[in-house]
């Protein structure tokens, strides 16, 4: 397993020491921030058309499908805007600690991810009342959740938004690159929470274990796959993990799947 947490200077430190870069960052953050209002208007409009048919007139089943897809994608955009702003805040050392149950964190993250591709599954997950039922439902999707009952009920103190962002990126990658299976394991040891996201896909050759954390780097950059991303997710995850004083380990080799392990210190102060 290679430790990759002690990477060169973080973006946050570089920016803080450079007023020009800091001003540029604020301008970009403000632009991103201003996307929130039109997005909220689009979301509210689509929701009203579907839910207030008494007011706006009836819609056909086909139209409803189109509205739902548009609404899902508006939510993706909202998440992306939130993520981009959170990265800026993180670079400035802003953390928002709260006490939250691991169950809520994991449920919300998985429902949010699956909602984008499989609403039937996300609706089923929302209705699960026990951990066992939740795990069994996820297995239909090839997702294995390893966490015990006691931990599931446990509350931790950390920055929930940042942890969600980390998990969302690692899980999205695992779901994108897996053959059949993704396993999310959660454990708490001493004052740390440890998440491991493992898949059974093509894996990452050892020579690329550092480079995949560089902005815009993609192993399959020439691929025409429709779900390709931007090569930014892991770079962002690294910034967040570092800002929280955590570490990230990668265990992978060609043809062997990939396992990303994130260890985050927990706060004990109130
Ligand atoms: N679980 C994985 N298995 C195999 N390769 C992976 C895995 N996770 C990441 N990679 C490789 O690392 C590259 C960088 O990942 P990263 O999450 O930063 O970007 P992305 O997923 O391509 O796009 P984005 O996250 O910006 O939507 C990926 O393009 C892929 O080549
Ligand atoms: Mg990604």
PDB file of C-alpha atoms and ligand atoms in Angstrom:
ATOM      1  CA  UNK A   1       0.000   0.000   0.000  1.00  0.00           C
ATOM      2  CA  UNK A   2       1.506   3.327  -0.942  1.00  0.00           C
ATOM      3  CA  UNK A   3       1.149   6.381   1.272  1.00  0.00           C
ATOM      4  CA  UNK A   4       0.311   9.360  -0.853  1.00  0.00           C
ATOM      5  CA  UNK A   5      -0.653  11.903   1.742  1.00  0.00           C
ATOM      6  CA  UNK A   6       2.705  13.673   1.909  1.00  0.00           C
ATOM      7  CA  UNK A   7       2.329  15.235  -1.526  1.00  0.00           C
ATOM      8  CA  UNK A   8       4.068  18.543  -2.416  1.00  0.00           C
ATOM      9  CA  UNK A   9       2.681  21.918  -1.277  1.00  0.00           C
ATOM     10  CA  UNK A  10      -1.098  22.117  -1.241  1.00  0.00           C
ATOM     11  CA  UNK A  11      -3.015  24.592  -3.356  1.00  0.00           C
ATOM     12  CA  UNK A  12      -4.390  26.222  -0.204  1.00  0.00           C
ATOM     13  CA  UNK A  13      -0.950  27.144   1.141  1.00  0.00           C
ATOM     14  CA  UNK A  14       0.233  28.486  -2.222  1.00  0.00           C
ATOM     15  CA  UNK A  15      -2.823  30.698  -2.548  1.00  0.00           C
ATOM     16  CA  UNK A  16      -2.761  32.047   0.973  1.00  0.00           C
ATOM     17  CA  UNK A  17       0.770  33.358   0.445  1.00  0.00           C
ATOM     18  CA  UNK A  18      -0.051  34.992  -2.877  1.00  0.00           C
ATOM     19  CA  UNK A  19      -2.524  37.939  -2.815  1.00  0.00           C
ATOM     20  CA  UNK A  20      -2.959  37.951  -6.612  1.00  0.00           C
ATOM     21  CA  UNK A  21      -3.915  34.298  -6.709  1.00  0.00           C
ATOM     22  CA  UNK A  22      -6.163  34.837  -3.734  1.00  0.00           C
ATOM     23  CA  UNK A  23      -8.031  37.653  -5.551  1.00  0.00           C
ATOM     24  CA  UNK A  24      -8.398  35.421  -8.626  1.00  0.00           C
ATOM     25  CA  UNK A  25      -9.734  32.638  -6.434  1.00  0.00           C
ATOM     26  CA  UNK A  26     -12.305  34.986  -4.877  1.00  0.00           C
ATOM     27  CA  UNK A  27     -13.470  36.096  -8.335  1.00  0.00           C
ATOM     28  CA  UNK A  28     -13.897  32.485  -9.431  1.00  0.00           C
ATOM     29  CA  UNK A  29     -15.665  31.583  -6.182  1.00  0.00           C
ATOM     30  CA  UNK A  30     -18.028  34.515  -6.620  1.00  0.00           C
ATOM     31  CA  UNK A  31     -18.884  33.399 -10.152  1.00  0.00           C
ATOM     32  CA  UNK A  32     -19.530  29.868  -8.933  1.00  0.00           C
ATOM     33  CA  UNK A  33     -21.540  31.259  -6.045  1.00  0.00           C
ATOM     34  CA  UNK A  34     -23.744  33.295  -8.399  1.00  0.00           C
ATOM     35  CA  UNK A  35     -24.722  30.132 -10.265  1.00  0.00           C
ATOM     36  CA  UNK A  36     -26.706  29.131  -7.203  1.00  0.00           C
ATOM     37  CA  UNK A  37     -29.622  31.511  -7.756  1.00  0.00           C
ATOM     38  CA  UNK A  38     -30.493  30.597 -11.381  1.00  0.00           C
ATOM     39  CA  UNK A  39     -30.082  26.935 -10.453  1.00  0.00           C
ATOM     40  CA  UNK A  40     -32.515  27.284  -7.567  1.00  0.00           C
ATOM     41  CA  UNK A  41     -35.016  28.993  -9.900  1.00  0.00           C
ATOM     42  CA  UNK A  42     -34.745  26.170 -12.463  1.00  0.00           C
ATOM     43  CA  UNK A  43     -35.165  23.560  -9.718  1.00  0.00           C
ATOM     44  CA  UNK A  44     -38.191  25.313  -8.218  1.00  0.00           C
ATOM     45  CA  UNK A  45     -39.779  25.700 -11.675  1.00  0.00           C
ATOM     46  CA  UNK A  46     -39.374  22.035 -12.603  1.00  0.00           C
ATOM     47  CA  UNK A  47     -40.643  20.901  -9.201  1.00  0.00           C
ATOM     48  CA  UNK A  48     -43.722  23.137  -9.462  1.00  0.00           C
ATOM     49  CA  UNK A  49     -44.579  21.874 -12.964  1.00  0.00           C
ATOM     50  CA  UNK A  50     -44.586  18.318 -11.623  1.00  0.00           C
ATOM     51  CA  UNK A  51     -46.144  18.833  -8.212  1.00  0.00           C
ATOM     52  CA  UNK A  52     -48.632  21.623  -8.910  1.00  0.00           C
ATOM     53  CA  UNK A  53     -50.451  20.234 -11.920  1.00  0.00           C
ATOM     54  CA  UNK A  54     -53.645  21.725 -10.476  1.00  0.00           C
ATOM     55  CA  UNK A  55     -52.088  25.143 -11.035  1.00  0.00           C
ATOM     56  CA  UNK A  56     -49.932  24.641 -14.162  1.00  0.00           C
ATOM     57  CA  UNK A  57     -51.966  22.007 -16.017  1.00  0.00           C
ATOM     58  CA  UNK A  58     -51.560  18.232 -16.430  1.00  0.00           C
ATOM     59  CA  UNK A  59     -48.377  16.681 -17.836  1.00  0.00           C
ATOM     60  CA  UNK A  60     -48.040  13.399 -19.718  1.00  0.00           C
ATOM     61  CA  UNK A  61     -45.935  10.447 -18.494  1.00  0.00           C
ATOM     62  CA  UNK A  62     -43.330  11.194 -21.174  1.00  0.00           C
ATOM     63  CA  UNK A  63     -43.121  14.841 -20.086  1.00  0.00           C
ATOM     64  CA  UNK A  64     -42.771  13.753 -16.463  1.00  0.00           C
ATOM     65  CA  UNK A  65     -39.778  11.567 -17.380  1.00  0.00           C
ATOM     66  CA  UNK A  66     -38.128  14.525 -19.103  1.00  0.00           C
ATOM     67  CA  UNK A  67     -38.832  16.799 -16.114  1.00  0.00           C
ATOM     68  CA  UNK A  68     -37.424  14.221 -13.706  1.00  0.00           C
ATOM     69  CA  UNK A  69     -34.228  13.840 -15.730  1.00  0.00           C
ATOM     70  CA  UNK A  70     -33.835  17.625 -15.920  1.00  0.00           C
ATOM     71  CA  UNK A  71     -34.415  17.881 -12.160  1.00  0.00           C
ATOM     72  CA  UNK A  72     -31.848  15.150 -11.396  1.00  0.00           C
ATOM     73  CA  UNK A  73     -29.266  16.956 -13.476  1.00  0.00           C
ATOM     74  CA  UNK A  74     -30.074  20.270 -11.812  1.00  0.00           C
ATOM     75  CA  UNK A  75     -29.315  18.520  -8.525  1.00  0.00           C
ATOM     76  CA  UNK A  76     -25.987  17.290  -9.932  1.00  0.00           C
ATOM     77  CA  UNK A  77     -25.154  20.860 -10.871  1.00  0.00           C
ATOM     78  CA  UNK A  78     -26.104  22.091  -7.408  1.00  0.00           C
ATOM     79  CA  UNK A  79     -23.832  19.478  -5.847  1.00  0.00           C
ATOM     80  CA  UNK A  80     -20.974  20.474  -8.148  1.00  0.00           C
ATOM     81  CA  UNK A  81     -21.404  24.156  -7.312  1.00  0.00           C
ATOM     82  CA  UNK A  82     -21.433  23.289  -3.606  1.00  0.00           C
ATOM     83  CA  UNK A  83     -18.326  21.124  -4.013  1.00  0.00           C
ATOM     84  CA  UNK A  84     -16.434  23.866  -5.852  1.00  0.00           C
ATOM     85  CA  UNK A  85     -17.248  26.406  -3.125  1.00  0.00           C
ATOM     86  CA  UNK A  86     -16.361  23.933  -0.392  1.00  0.00           C
ATOM     87  CA  UNK A  87     -12.909  23.450  -1.931  1.00  0.00           C
ATOM     88  CA  UNK A  88     -12.310  27.201  -1.823  1.00  0.00           C
ATOM     89  CA  UNK A  89     -13.459  27.354   1.820  1.00  0.00           C
ATOM     90  CA  UNK A  90     -11.312  24.374   2.679  1.00  0.00           C
ATOM     91  CA  UNK A  91      -8.236  26.050   1.169  1.00  0.00           C
ATOM     92  CA  UNK A  92      -8.896  29.009   3.478  1.00  0.00           C
ATOM     93  CA  UNK A  93      -8.897  26.675   6.450  1.00  0.00           C
ATOM     94  CA  UNK A  94     -12.651  26.973   7.055  1.00  0.00           C
ATOM     95  CA  UNK A  95     -14.150  23.944   8.728  1.00  0.00           C
ATOM     96  CA  UNK A  96     -17.694  23.425   9.935  1.00  0.00           C
ATOM     97  CA  UNK A  97     -17.698  20.841  12.692  1.00  0.00           C
ATOM     98  CA  UNK A  98     -20.901  19.142  13.769  1.00  0.00           C
ATOM     99  CA  UNK A  99     -21.955  15.934  15.502  1.00  0.00           C
ATOM    100  CA  UNK A 100     -23.651  13.550  13.103  1.00  0.00           C
ATOM    101  CA  UNK A 101     -24.440   9.824  13.039  1.00  0.00           C
ATOM    102  CA  UNK A 102     -22.392   7.734  10.610  1.00  0.00           C
ATOM    103  CA  UNK A 103     -25.681   6.169   9.463  1.00  0.00           C
ATOM    104  CA  UNK A 104     -26.936   9.547   8.149  1.00  0.00           C
ATOM    105  CA  UNK A 105     -23.657  10.340   6.428  1.00  0.00           C
ATOM    106  CA  UNK A 106     -23.494   6.996   4.632  1.00  0.00           C
ATOM    107  CA  UNK A 107     -27.183   6.766   3.762  1.00  0.00           C
ATOM    108  CA  UNK A 108     -27.364  10.289   2.385  1.00  0.00           C
ATOM    109  CA  UNK A 109     -24.166   9.907   0.357  1.00  0.00           C
ATOM    110  CA  UNK A 110     -25.193   6.607  -1.234  1.00  0.00           C
ATOM    111  CA  UNK A 111     -28.778   7.741  -1.922  1.00  0.00           C
ATOM    112  CA  UNK A 112     -27.488  10.943  -3.521  1.00  0.00           C
ATOM    113  CA  UNK A 113     -25.065   9.075  -5.794  1.00  0.00           C
ATOM    114  CA  UNK A 114     -27.503   6.385  -6.865  1.00  0.00           C
ATOM    115  CA  UNK A 115     -30.337   8.888  -7.359  1.00  0.00           C
ATOM    116  CA  UNK A 116     -28.514  10.211 -10.422  1.00  0.00           C
ATOM    117  CA  UNK A 117     -28.462   6.899 -12.277  1.00  0.00           C
ATOM    118  CA  UNK A 118     -31.086   4.692 -10.670  1.00  0.00           C
ATOM    119  CA  UNK A 119     -33.994   6.441  -8.970  1.00  0.00           C
ATOM    120  CA  UNK A 120     -35.820   3.146  -8.290  1.00  0.00           C
ATOM    121  CA  UNK A 121     -32.820   1.994  -6.227  1.00  0.00           C
ATOM    122  CA  UNK A 122     -32.450   5.315  -4.406  1.00  0.00           C
ATOM    123  CA  UNK A 123     -36.169   5.275  -3.502  1.00  0.00           C
ATOM    124  CA  UNK A 124     -35.806   1.700  -2.190  1.00  0.00           C
ATOM    125  CA  UNK A 125     -32.806   2.727  -0.093  1.00  0.00           C
ATOM    126  CA  UNK A 126     -34.677   5.656   1.436  1.00  0.00           C
ATOM    127  CA  UNK A 127     -37.368   3.252   2.652  1.00  0.00           C
ATOM    128  CA  UNK A 128     -34.963   0.829   4.421  1.00  0.00           C
ATOM    129  CA  UNK A 129     -35.527   0.848   8.151  1.00  0.00           C
ATOM    130  CA  UNK A 130     -32.712  -1.407   9.324  1.00  0.00           C
ATOM    131  CA  UNK A 131     -29.006  -1.592   8.517  1.00  0.00           C
ATOM    132  CA  UNK A 132     -29.465  -5.194   7.346  1.00  0.00           C
ATOM    133  CA  UNK A 133     -32.194  -4.185   4.897  1.00  0.00           C
ATOM    134  CA  UNK A 134     -30.072  -1.267   3.671  1.00  0.00           C
ATOM    135  CA  UNK A 135     -27.086  -3.582   3.074  1.00  0.00           C
ATOM    136  CA  UNK A 136     -29.217  -6.186   1.248  1.00  0.00           C
ATOM    137  CA  UNK A 137     -30.760  -3.542  -1.014  1.00  0.00           C
ATOM    138  CA  UNK A 138     -27.319  -2.137  -1.888  1.00  0.00           C
ATOM    139  CA  UNK A 139     -26.102  -5.635  -2.793  1.00  0.00           C
ATOM    140  CA  UNK A 140     -28.623  -5.706  -5.661  1.00  0.00           C
ATOM    141  CA  UNK A 141     -26.439  -2.973  -7.137  1.00  0.00           C
ATOM    142  CA  UNK A 142     -23.179  -4.842  -6.452  1.00  0.00           C
ATOM    143  CA  UNK A 143     -22.353  -2.489  -3.572  1.00  0.00           C
ATOM    144  CA  UNK A 144     -21.151  -4.123  -0.357  1.00  0.00           C
ATOM    145  CA  UNK A 145     -21.357  -2.036   2.814  1.00  0.00           C
ATOM    146  CA  UNK A 146     -19.153  -3.217   5.680  1.00  0.00           C
ATOM    147  CA  UNK A 147     -19.970  -1.535   8.953  1.00  0.00           C
ATOM    148  CA  UNK A 148     -21.205  -3.020  12.214  1.00  0.00           C
ATOM    149  CA  UNK A 149     -24.420  -2.089  14.041  1.00  0.00           C
ATOM    150  CA  UNK A 150     -22.719  -0.221  16.887  1.00  0.00           C
ATOM    151  CA  UNK A 151     -20.707   1.961  14.564  1.00  0.00           C
ATOM    152  CA  UNK A 152     -23.731   2.579  12.341  1.00  0.00           C
ATOM    153  CA  UNK A 153     -25.510   4.186  15.306  1.00  0.00           C
ATOM    154  CA  UNK A 154     -22.413   6.093  16.454  1.00  0.00           C
ATOM    155  CA  UNK A 155     -22.103   9.868  16.187  1.00  0.00           C
ATOM    156  CA  UNK A 156     -18.829  11.442  15.110  1.00  0.00           C
ATOM    157  CA  UNK A 157     -17.634  15.055  15.192  1.00  0.00           C
ATOM    158  CA  UNK A 158     -16.115  16.318  11.950  1.00  0.00           C
ATOM    159  CA  UNK A 159     -16.923  18.400   8.870  1.00  0.00           C
ATOM    160  CA  UNK A 160     -19.774  16.386   7.353  1.00  0.00           C
ATOM    161  CA  UNK A 161     -19.877  18.222   4.015  1.00  0.00           C
ATOM    162  CA  UNK A 162     -16.197  17.573   3.381  1.00  0.00           C
ATOM    163  CA  UNK A 163     -16.438  13.878   4.284  1.00  0.00           C
ATOM    164  CA  UNK A 164     -19.467  13.499   1.998  1.00  0.00           C
ATOM    165  CA  UNK A 165     -17.555  15.129  -0.830  1.00  0.00           C
ATOM    166  CA  UNK A 166     -14.624  12.751  -0.331  1.00  0.00           C
ATOM    167  CA  UNK A 167     -16.851   9.678  -0.232  1.00  0.00           C
ATOM    168  CA  UNK A 168     -18.911  10.817  -3.192  1.00  0.00           C
ATOM    169  CA  UNK A 169     -15.834  11.206  -5.370  1.00  0.00           C
ATOM    170  CA  UNK A 170     -14.236   7.913  -4.344  1.00  0.00           C
ATOM    171  CA  UNK A 171     -17.516   6.007  -4.707  1.00  0.00           C
ATOM    172  CA  UNK A 172     -18.288   7.581  -8.079  1.00  0.00           C
ATOM    173  CA  UNK A 173     -14.861   6.520  -9.327  1.00  0.00           C
ATOM    174  CA  UNK A 174     -15.260   3.007  -7.953  1.00  0.00           C
ATOM    175  CA  UNK A 175     -18.710   2.672  -9.574  1.00  0.00           C
ATOM    176  CA  UNK A 176     -17.325   4.035 -12.843  1.00  0.00           C
ATOM    177  CA  UNK A 177     -14.243   1.799 -12.989  1.00  0.00           C
ATOM    178  CA  UNK A 178     -15.502  -1.428 -11.355  1.00  0.00           C
ATOM    179  CA  UNK A 179     -16.237  -4.662 -13.177  1.00  0.00           C
ATOM    180  CA  UNK A 180     -18.966  -5.860 -10.844  1.00  0.00           C
ATOM    181  CA  UNK A 181     -18.329  -4.937  -7.267  1.00  0.00           C
ATOM    182  CA  UNK A 182     -17.698  -1.961  -4.995  1.00  0.00           C
ATOM    183  CA  UNK A 183     -17.072  -2.300  -1.280  1.00  0.00           C
ATOM    184  CA  UNK A 184     -17.381   0.561   1.207  1.00  0.00           C
ATOM    185  CA  UNK A 185     -15.969  -0.269   4.647  1.00  0.00           C
ATOM    186  CA  UNK A 186     -16.163   2.010   7.655  1.00  0.00           C
ATOM    187  CA  UNK A 187     -14.239   1.665  10.880  1.00  0.00           C
ATOM    188  CA  UNK A 188     -13.354   3.845  13.874  1.00  0.00           C
ATOM    189  CA  UNK A 189     -10.032   3.391  15.650  1.00  0.00           C
ATOM    190  CA  UNK A 190      -8.845   5.570  18.521  1.00  0.00           C
ATOM    191  CA  UNK A 191      -9.611   9.105  17.359  1.00  0.00           C
ATOM    192  CA  UNK A 192      -9.883   8.347  13.661  1.00  0.00           C
ATOM    193  CA  UNK A 193     -12.622   7.358  11.280  1.00  0.00           C
ATOM    194  CA  UNK A 194     -11.414   5.167   8.432  1.00  0.00           C
ATOM    195  CA  UNK A 195     -13.211   4.748   5.119  1.00  0.00           C
ATOM    196  CA  UNK A 196     -12.122   2.277   2.493  1.00  0.00           C
ATOM    197  CA  UNK A 197     -13.542   2.237  -1.029  1.00  0.00           C
ATOM    198  CA  UNK A 198     -12.565  -0.787  -3.068  1.00  0.00           C
ATOM    199  CA  UNK A 199     -13.513  -1.965  -6.545  1.00  0.00           C
ATOM    200  CA  UNK A 200     -12.720  -4.939  -8.770  1.00  0.00           C
ATOM    201  CA  UNK A 201     -11.921  -2.944 -11.938  1.00  0.00           C
ATOM    202  CA  UNK A 202      -8.799  -2.614 -14.082  1.00  0.00           C
ATOM    203  CA  UNK A 203      -6.805  -1.049 -11.244  1.00  0.00           C
ATOM    204  CA  UNK A 204      -4.041   1.565 -11.401  1.00  0.00           C
ATOM    205  CA  UNK A 205      -0.432   0.635 -12.219  1.00  0.00           C
ATOM    206  CA  UNK A 206       2.023   1.624  -9.435  1.00  0.00           C
ATOM    207  CA  UNK A 207       3.786   4.170 -11.709  1.00  0.00           C
ATOM    208  CA  UNK A 208       0.624   6.310 -11.723  1.00  0.00           C
ATOM    209  CA  UNK A 209      -0.149   6.196  -8.000  1.00  0.00           C
ATOM    210  CA  UNK A 210       1.013   9.786  -7.489  1.00  0.00           C
ATOM    211  CA  UNK A 211      -0.013  11.284 -10.820  1.00  0.00           C
ATOM    212  CA  UNK A 212      -3.695  10.360 -10.521  1.00  0.00           C
ATOM    213  CA  UNK A 213      -3.884  12.975  -7.743  1.00  0.00           C
ATOM    214  CA  UNK A 214      -2.706  15.723 -10.111  1.00  0.00           C
ATOM    215  CA  UNK A 215      -5.401  18.023 -11.531  1.00  0.00           C
ATOM    216  CA  UNK A 216      -6.656  16.906 -14.968  1.00  0.00           C
ATOM    217  CA  UNK A 217      -4.648  13.672 -15.027  1.00  0.00           C
ATOM    218  CA  UNK A 218      -6.561  10.699 -16.387  1.00  0.00           C
ATOM    219  CA  UNK A 219      -5.215   7.261 -17.186  1.00  0.00           C
ATOM    220  CA  UNK A 220      -7.705   6.794 -19.991  1.00  0.00           C
ATOM    221  CA  UNK A 221      -7.507  10.324 -21.374  1.00  0.00           C
ATOM    222  CA  UNK A 222      -8.140   9.179 -24.951  1.00  0.00           C
ATOM    223  CA  UNK A 223     -11.215   7.154 -24.067  1.00  0.00           C
ATOM    224  CA  UNK A 224     -14.477   8.260 -25.640  1.00  0.00           C
ATOM    225  CA  UNK A 225     -16.515   6.749 -22.814  1.00  0.00           C
ATOM    226  CA  UNK A 226     -19.697   8.747 -22.191  1.00  0.00           C
ATOM    227  CA  UNK A 227     -19.193   8.922 -18.424  1.00  0.00           C
ATOM    228  CA  UNK A 228     -15.728  10.457 -18.562  1.00  0.00           C
ATOM    229  CA  UNK A 229     -15.000  13.134 -16.014  1.00  0.00           C
ATOM    230  CA  UNK A 230     -12.436  15.907 -15.809  1.00  0.00           C
ATOM    231  CA  UNK A 231      -9.601  14.413 -13.816  1.00  0.00           C
ATOM    232  CA  UNK A 232     -10.358  16.728 -10.911  1.00  0.00           C
ATOM    233  CA  UNK A 233     -12.111  14.512  -8.354  1.00  0.00           C
ATOM    234  CA  UNK A 234      -9.057  12.913  -6.753  1.00  0.00           C
ATOM    235  CA  UNK A 235      -7.100  16.185  -6.708  1.00  0.00           C
ATOM    236  CA  UNK A 236     -10.006  17.726  -4.775  1.00  0.00           C
ATOM    237  CA  UNK A 237     -10.258  14.741  -2.424  1.00  0.00           C
ATOM    238  CA  UNK A 238      -6.554  15.078  -1.645  1.00  0.00           C
ATOM    239  CA  UNK A 239      -6.935  18.782  -0.783  1.00  0.00           C
ATOM    240  CA  UNK A 240      -9.854  18.040   1.545  1.00  0.00           C
ATOM    241  CA  UNK A 241      -8.122  15.117   3.272  1.00  0.00           C
ATOM    242  CA  UNK A 242      -4.992  17.209   3.827  1.00  0.00           C
ATOM    243  CA  UNK A 243      -7.007  20.179   5.110  1.00  0.00           C
ATOM    244  CA  UNK A 244      -8.652  17.919   7.696  1.00  0.00           C
ATOM    245  CA  UNK A 245      -5.254  16.621   8.817  1.00  0.00           C
ATOM    246  CA  UNK A 246      -5.994  13.165   7.450  1.00  0.00           C
ATOM    247  CA  UNK A 247      -4.141  10.798   5.176  1.00  0.00           C
ATOM    248  CA  UNK A 248      -4.980   8.771   2.123  1.00  0.00           C
ATOM    249  CA  UNK A 249      -3.534   5.461   0.998  1.00  0.00           C
ATOM    250  CA  UNK A 250      -3.888   3.738  -2.331  1.00  0.00           C
ATOM    251  CA  UNK A 251      -3.545   0.029  -2.832  1.00  0.00           C
ATOM    252  CA  UNK A 252      -3.818  -1.013  -6.453  1.00  0.00           C
ATOM    253  CA  UNK A 253      -2.094  -2.641  -9.370  1.00  0.00           C
ATOM    254  CA  UNK A 254      -2.909  -3.338 -12.977  1.00  0.00           C
ATOM    255  CA  UNK A 255      -5.805  -5.772 -13.224  1.00  0.00           C
ATOM    256  CA  UNK A 256      -6.168  -5.941  -9.429  1.00  0.00           C
ATOM    257  CA  UNK A 257      -8.892  -3.369  -8.758  1.00  0.00           C
ATOM    258  CA  UNK A 258      -8.243  -0.318  -6.584  1.00  0.00           C
ATOM    259  CA  UNK A 259      -8.597   0.383  -2.893  1.00  0.00           C
ATOM    260  CA  UNK A 260      -8.563   3.957  -1.553  1.00  0.00           C
ATOM    261  CA  UNK A 261      -8.252   4.247   2.198  1.00  0.00           C
ATOM    262  CA  UNK A 262      -8.954   7.552   3.927  1.00  0.00           C
ATOM    263  CA  UNK A 263      -8.108   8.119   7.578  1.00  0.00           C
ATOM    264  CA  UNK A 264      -9.571  11.271   9.154  1.00  0.00           C
ATOM    265  CA  UNK A 265      -8.935  12.482  12.712  1.00  0.00           C
ATOM    266  CA  UNK A 266     -12.075  13.032  14.787  1.00  0.00           C
ATOM    267  CA  UNK A 267     -12.671  16.111  16.897  1.00  0.00           C
ATOM    268  CA  UNK A 268     -13.425  15.639  20.558  1.00  0.00           C
ATOM    269  CA  UNK A 269     -13.899  19.313  21.494  1.00  0.00           C
ATOM    270  CA  UNK A 270     -17.475  20.614  21.623  1.00  0.00           C
TER     271      UNK A 270
HETATM  272  N1  LIG B   1     -11.178   3.272  -8.863  1.00  0.00           N
HETATM  273  C1  LIG B   1     -10.399   3.523  -9.917  1.00  0.00           C
HETATM  274  N2  LIG B   1      -9.973   2.529 -10.730  1.00  0.00           N
HETATM  275  C2  LIG B   1      -9.180   2.789 -11.794  1.00  0.00           C
HETATM  276  N3  LIG B   1      -8.738   4.024 -12.132  1.00  0.00           N
HETATM  277  C3  LIG B   1      -9.122   5.032 -11.360  1.00  0.00           C
HETATM  278  C4  LIG B   1      -9.960   4.861 -10.210  1.00  0.00           C
HETATM  279  N4  LIG B   1     -10.158   6.063  -9.629  1.00  0.00           N
HETATM  280  C5  LIG B   1      -9.484   6.953 -10.381  1.00  0.00           C
HETATM  281  N5  LIG B   1      -8.860   6.343 -11.423  1.00  0.00           N
HETATM  282  C6  LIG B   1      -8.003   6.982 -12.450  1.00  0.00           C
HETATM  283  O1  LIG B   1      -7.583   8.240 -11.934  1.00  0.00           O
HETATM  284  C7  LIG B   1      -7.985   9.301 -12.824  1.00  0.00           C
HETATM  285  C8  LIG B   1      -8.276  10.547 -12.008  1.00  0.00           C
HETATM  286  O2  LIG B   1      -9.450  10.340 -11.221  1.00  0.00           O
HETATM  287  P1  LIG B   1     -10.336  11.589 -10.873  1.00  0.00           P
HETATM  288  O3  LIG B   1     -11.436  11.157  -9.969  1.00  0.00           O
HETATM  289  O4  LIG B   1      -9.440  12.682 -10.424  1.00  0.00           O
HETATM  290  O5  LIG B   1     -10.914  12.049 -12.276  1.00  0.00           O
HETATM  291  P2  LIG B   1     -12.112  11.485 -13.146  1.00  0.00           P
HETATM  292  O6  LIG B   1     -12.911  10.479 -12.371  1.00  0.00           O
HETATM  293  O7  LIG B   1     -11.557  11.059 -14.447  1.00  0.00           O
HETATM  294  O8  LIG B   1     -12.983  12.805 -13.370  1.00  0.00           O
HETATM  295  P3  LIG B   1     -13.806  13.660 -12.305  1.00  0.00           P
HETATM  296  O9  LIG B   1     -13.635  13.026 -10.965  1.00  0.00           O
HETATM  297  O10 LIG B   1     -13.227  15.021 -12.393  1.00  0.00           O
HETATM  298  O11 LIG B   1     -15.225  13.597 -12.759  1.00  0.00           O
HETATM  299  C9  LIG B   1      -9.195   8.718 -13.551  1.00  0.00           C
HETATM  300  O12 LIG B   1      -9.403   9.359 -14.798  1.00  0.00           O
HETATM  301  C10 LIG B   1      -8.785   7.267 -13.733  1.00  0.00           C
HETATM  302  O13 LIG B   1      -7.905   7.139 -14.819  1.00  0.00           O
HETATM  303 MG1  LIG B   2     -13.588  11.022 -10.410  1.00  0.00          MG
END
